Coordinates of C-alpha atoms in Angstrom, one line a residue:
X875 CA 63.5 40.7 -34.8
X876 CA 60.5 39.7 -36.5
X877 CA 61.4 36.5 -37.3
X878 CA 61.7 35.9 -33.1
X879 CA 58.4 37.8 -32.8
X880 CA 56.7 35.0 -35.3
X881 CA 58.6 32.4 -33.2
X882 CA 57.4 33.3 -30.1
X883 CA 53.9 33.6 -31.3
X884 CA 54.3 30.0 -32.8
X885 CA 55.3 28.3 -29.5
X886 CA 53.0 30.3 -27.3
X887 CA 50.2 29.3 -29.1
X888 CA 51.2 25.3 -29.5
X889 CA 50.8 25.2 -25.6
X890 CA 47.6 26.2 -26.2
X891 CA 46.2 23.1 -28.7
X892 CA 44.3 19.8 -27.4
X893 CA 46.6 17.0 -28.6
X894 CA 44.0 14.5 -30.8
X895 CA 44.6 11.7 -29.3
X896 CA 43.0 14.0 -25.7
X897 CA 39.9 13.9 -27.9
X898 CA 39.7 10.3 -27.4
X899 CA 38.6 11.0 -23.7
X900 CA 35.6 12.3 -24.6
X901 CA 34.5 9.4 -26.7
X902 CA 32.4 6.8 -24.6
X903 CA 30.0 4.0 -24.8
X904 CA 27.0 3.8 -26.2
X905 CA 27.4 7.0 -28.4
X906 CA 26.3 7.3 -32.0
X907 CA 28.3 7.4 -34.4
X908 CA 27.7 11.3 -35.6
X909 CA 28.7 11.7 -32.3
X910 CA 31.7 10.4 -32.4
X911 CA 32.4 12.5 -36.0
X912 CA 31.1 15.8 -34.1
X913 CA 34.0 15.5 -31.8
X914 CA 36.6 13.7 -33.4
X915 CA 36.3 14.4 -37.3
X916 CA 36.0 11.7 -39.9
X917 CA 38.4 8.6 -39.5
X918 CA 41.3 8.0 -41.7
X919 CA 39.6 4.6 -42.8
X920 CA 36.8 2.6 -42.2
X921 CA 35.8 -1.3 -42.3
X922 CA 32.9 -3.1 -41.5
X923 CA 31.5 -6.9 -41.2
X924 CA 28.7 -8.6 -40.0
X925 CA 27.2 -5.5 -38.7
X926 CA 30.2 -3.9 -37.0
X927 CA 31.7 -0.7 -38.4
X928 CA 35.0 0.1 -37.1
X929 CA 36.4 4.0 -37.6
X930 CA 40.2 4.0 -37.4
X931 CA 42.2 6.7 -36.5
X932 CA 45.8 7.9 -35.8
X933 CA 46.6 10.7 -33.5
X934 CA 50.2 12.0 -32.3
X935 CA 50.4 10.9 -28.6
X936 CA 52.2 14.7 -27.8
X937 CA 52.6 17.9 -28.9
X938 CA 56.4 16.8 -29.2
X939 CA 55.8 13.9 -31.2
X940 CA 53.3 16.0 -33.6
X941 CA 55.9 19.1 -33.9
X942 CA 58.8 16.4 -35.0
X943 CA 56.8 14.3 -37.1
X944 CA 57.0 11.2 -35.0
X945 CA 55.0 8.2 -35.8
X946 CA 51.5 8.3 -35.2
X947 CA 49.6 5.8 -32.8
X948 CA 46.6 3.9 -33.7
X949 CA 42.9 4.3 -32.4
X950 CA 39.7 2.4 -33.3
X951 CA 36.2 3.0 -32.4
X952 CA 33.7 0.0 -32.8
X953 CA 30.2 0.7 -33.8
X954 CA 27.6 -2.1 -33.0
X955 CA 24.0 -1.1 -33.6
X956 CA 24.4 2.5 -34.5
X957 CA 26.3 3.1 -31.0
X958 CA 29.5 2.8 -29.4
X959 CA 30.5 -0.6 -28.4
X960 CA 34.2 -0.4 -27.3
X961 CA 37.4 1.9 -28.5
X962 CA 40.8 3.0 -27.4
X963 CA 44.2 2.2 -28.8
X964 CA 44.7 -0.7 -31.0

């Protein structure tokens, strides 16, 4: 019985959770980059050339694909200047 309390509890409260990749809606030009880390968290790499940063991310595309351990998709944020240039899935 407890076991299907603890169950329950899990799976109520994974409705409840923002999928990353949702976080990328809130991302949009012209933004700094400590913006960017203030909503999404630091990237899993970074590069940069000729003064253009890129952040790179992966994020689970649903709560399905998170739970089963389902290949993650790529994102990329480009920083020109200090701001956001462009971003979205790569």
């Amino acid at each position: 019985m407890k076991n299907i309390f603890i169950y329950l509890c899990l799976v109520l409260l994974s409705g409840c959770t923002t999928i990353a990749a949702d976080k990328m809606n809130f991302i949009s030009l012209g933004m700094t980059k400590q913006e960017v880390l203030a909503i999404i968290g630091p990237p899993v790499s970074t590069s940069a050339i000729a003064g253009v940063e890129l952040l790179n991310y992966t994020f689970s595309e649903t709560q399905n694909d998170a739970i089963n351990g389902r290949p993650k998709t790529p994102y990329s944020i480009r920083i020109v200047n200090g701001k956001v240039d462009a971003y979205g899935r790569q």
